[in-house]
Short mmCIF file of C-alpha atoms in Angstrom, two decimals:
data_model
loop_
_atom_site.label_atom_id
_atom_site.label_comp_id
_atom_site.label_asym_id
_atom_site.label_seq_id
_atom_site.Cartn_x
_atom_site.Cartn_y
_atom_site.Cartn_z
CA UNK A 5 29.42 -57.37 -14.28
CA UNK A 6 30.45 -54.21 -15.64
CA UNK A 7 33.65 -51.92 -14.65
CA UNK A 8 34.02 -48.53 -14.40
CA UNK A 9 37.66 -46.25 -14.20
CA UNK A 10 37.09 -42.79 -14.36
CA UNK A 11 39.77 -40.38 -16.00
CA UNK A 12 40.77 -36.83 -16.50
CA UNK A 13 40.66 -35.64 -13.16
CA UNK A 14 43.26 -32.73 -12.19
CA UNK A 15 43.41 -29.12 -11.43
CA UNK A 16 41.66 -26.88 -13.91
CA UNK A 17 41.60 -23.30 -13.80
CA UNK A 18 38.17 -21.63 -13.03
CA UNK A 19 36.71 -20.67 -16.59
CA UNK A 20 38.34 -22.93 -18.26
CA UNK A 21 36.72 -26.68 -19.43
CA UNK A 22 37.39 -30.22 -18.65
CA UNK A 23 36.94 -33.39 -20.08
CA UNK A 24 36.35 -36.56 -17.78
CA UNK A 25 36.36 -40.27 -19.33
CA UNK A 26 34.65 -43.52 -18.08
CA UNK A 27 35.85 -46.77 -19.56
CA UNK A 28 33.21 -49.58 -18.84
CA UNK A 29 34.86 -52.59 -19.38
CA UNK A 30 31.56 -55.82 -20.37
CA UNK A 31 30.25 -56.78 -22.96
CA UNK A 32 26.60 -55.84 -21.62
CA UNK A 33 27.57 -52.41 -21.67
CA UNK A 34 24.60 -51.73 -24.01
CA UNK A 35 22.09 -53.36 -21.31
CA UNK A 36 23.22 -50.44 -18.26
CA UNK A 37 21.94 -46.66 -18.14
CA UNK A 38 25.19 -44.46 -17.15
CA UNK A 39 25.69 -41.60 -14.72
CA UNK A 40 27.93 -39.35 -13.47
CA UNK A 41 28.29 -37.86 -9.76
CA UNK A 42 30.13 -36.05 -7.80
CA UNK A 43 30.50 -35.85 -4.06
CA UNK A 44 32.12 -33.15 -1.95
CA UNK A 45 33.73 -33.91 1.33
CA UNK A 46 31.62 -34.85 4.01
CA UNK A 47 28.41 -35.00 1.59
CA UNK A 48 26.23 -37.13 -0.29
CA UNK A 49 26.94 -37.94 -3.82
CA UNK A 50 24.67 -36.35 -6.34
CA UNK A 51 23.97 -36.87 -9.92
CA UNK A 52 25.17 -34.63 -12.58
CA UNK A 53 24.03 -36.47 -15.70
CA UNK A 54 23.20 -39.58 -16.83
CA UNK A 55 22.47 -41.44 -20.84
CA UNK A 56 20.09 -44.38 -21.20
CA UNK A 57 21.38 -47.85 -22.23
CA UNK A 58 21.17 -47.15 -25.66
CA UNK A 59 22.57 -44.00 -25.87
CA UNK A 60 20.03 -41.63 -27.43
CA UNK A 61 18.34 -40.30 -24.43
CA UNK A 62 20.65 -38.21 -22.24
CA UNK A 63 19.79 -35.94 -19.14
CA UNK A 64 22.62 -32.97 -18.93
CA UNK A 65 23.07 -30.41 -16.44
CA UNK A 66 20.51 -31.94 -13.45
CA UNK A 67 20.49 -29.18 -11.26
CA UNK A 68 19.85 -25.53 -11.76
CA UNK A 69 23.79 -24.33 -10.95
CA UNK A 70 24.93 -26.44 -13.63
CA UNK A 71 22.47 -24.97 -16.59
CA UNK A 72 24.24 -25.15 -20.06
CA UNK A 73 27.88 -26.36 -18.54
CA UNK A 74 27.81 -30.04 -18.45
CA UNK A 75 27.53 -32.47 -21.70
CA UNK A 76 28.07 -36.08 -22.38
CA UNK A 77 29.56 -37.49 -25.45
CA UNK A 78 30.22 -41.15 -26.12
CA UNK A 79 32.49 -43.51 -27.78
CA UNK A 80 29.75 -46.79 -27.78
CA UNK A 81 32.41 -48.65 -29.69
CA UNK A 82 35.12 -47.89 -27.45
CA UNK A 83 32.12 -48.31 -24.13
CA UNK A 84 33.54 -44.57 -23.22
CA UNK A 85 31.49 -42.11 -21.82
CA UNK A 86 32.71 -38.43 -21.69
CA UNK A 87 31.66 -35.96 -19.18
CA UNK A 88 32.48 -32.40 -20.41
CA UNK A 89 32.47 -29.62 -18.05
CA UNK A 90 32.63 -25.95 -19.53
CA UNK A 91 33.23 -22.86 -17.98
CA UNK A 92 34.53 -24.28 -14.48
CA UNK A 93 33.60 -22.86 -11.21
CA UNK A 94 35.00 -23.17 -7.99
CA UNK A 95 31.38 -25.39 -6.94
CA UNK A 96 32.83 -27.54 -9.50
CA UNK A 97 35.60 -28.93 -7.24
CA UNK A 98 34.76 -32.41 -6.31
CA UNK A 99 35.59 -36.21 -6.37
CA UNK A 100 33.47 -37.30 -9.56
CA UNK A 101 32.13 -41.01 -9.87
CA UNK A 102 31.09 -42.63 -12.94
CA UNK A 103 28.37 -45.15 -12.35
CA UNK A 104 26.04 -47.84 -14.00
CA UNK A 105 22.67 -49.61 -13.44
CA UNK A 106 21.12 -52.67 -15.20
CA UNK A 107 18.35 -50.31 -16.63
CA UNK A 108 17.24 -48.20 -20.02
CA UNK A 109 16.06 -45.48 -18.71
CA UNK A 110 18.69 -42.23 -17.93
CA UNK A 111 16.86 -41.12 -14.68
CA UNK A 112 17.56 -44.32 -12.92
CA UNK A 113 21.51 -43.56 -13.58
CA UNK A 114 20.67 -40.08 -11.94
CA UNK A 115 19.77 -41.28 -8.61
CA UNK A 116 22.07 -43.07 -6.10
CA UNK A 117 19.43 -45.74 -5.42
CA UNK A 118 19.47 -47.56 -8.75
CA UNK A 119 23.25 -47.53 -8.84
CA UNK A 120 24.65 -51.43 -9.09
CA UNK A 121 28.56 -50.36 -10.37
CA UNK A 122 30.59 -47.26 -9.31
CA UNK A 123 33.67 -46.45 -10.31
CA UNK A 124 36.72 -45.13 -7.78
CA UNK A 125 36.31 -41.51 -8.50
CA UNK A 126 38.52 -39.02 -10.10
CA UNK A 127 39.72 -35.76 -8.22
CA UNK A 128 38.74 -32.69 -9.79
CA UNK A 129 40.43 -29.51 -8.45
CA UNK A 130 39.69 -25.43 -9.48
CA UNK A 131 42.28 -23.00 -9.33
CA UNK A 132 40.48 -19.53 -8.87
#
């Protein structure tokens, strides 16, 4: 069963970037698809971007306000997955989840209905 902690959360000035980390800790890590979401109070949690179990196929900025500002990097070695944020906006403050699913494919780490692991979410503040 794989884990998932989340880091980097904090308060980041609007315009500025950020850098959140997810440490899976298994040794199937190379058999899950990754995500990451973010929920804001009171709402659902929706997808932000998600890599396939292998690595190479990555979706990036799912949804139109977040065209050209999110990225994911990864450390496969290190079963890290980076989600870089650049210029924040205020829509950018949110509790964001890592997550996994026993899958390849990146759009099934997209949705919340293929999720099996989620990590405990990491605060993410903007300062206007």
């Amino acid at each position: 069963q794989v884990q998932l902690e989340e880091s980097g959360g904090g308060s980041v000035q609007a315009g500025g970037s950020l850098r959140l980390s997810c440490a899976a800790s298994s040794f199937t890590y190379n058999a899950y698809c990754m995500g990451w979401f973010r929920q804001y109070p009171g709402k659902e949690r929706e997808g932000v971007a998600a890599i396939d179990s292998d690595g190479t196929i990555d979706i990036r900025d799912y949804g139109p306000s977040r065209k050209g500002r999110f990225s994911l990097s990864e450390d496969r070695a290190k079963h890290i997955l980076h989600l870089e944020i650049r210029d924040v906006k205020p829509e950018d403050a949110a509790t964001y989840y890592c997550a996994a699913a026993p899958y390849r494919s990146p759009y099934l780490c997209i949705t919340t209905e293929w999720i099996k692991v989620w990590g405990r979410g990491t605060l993410v503040s903007v300062i206007s």
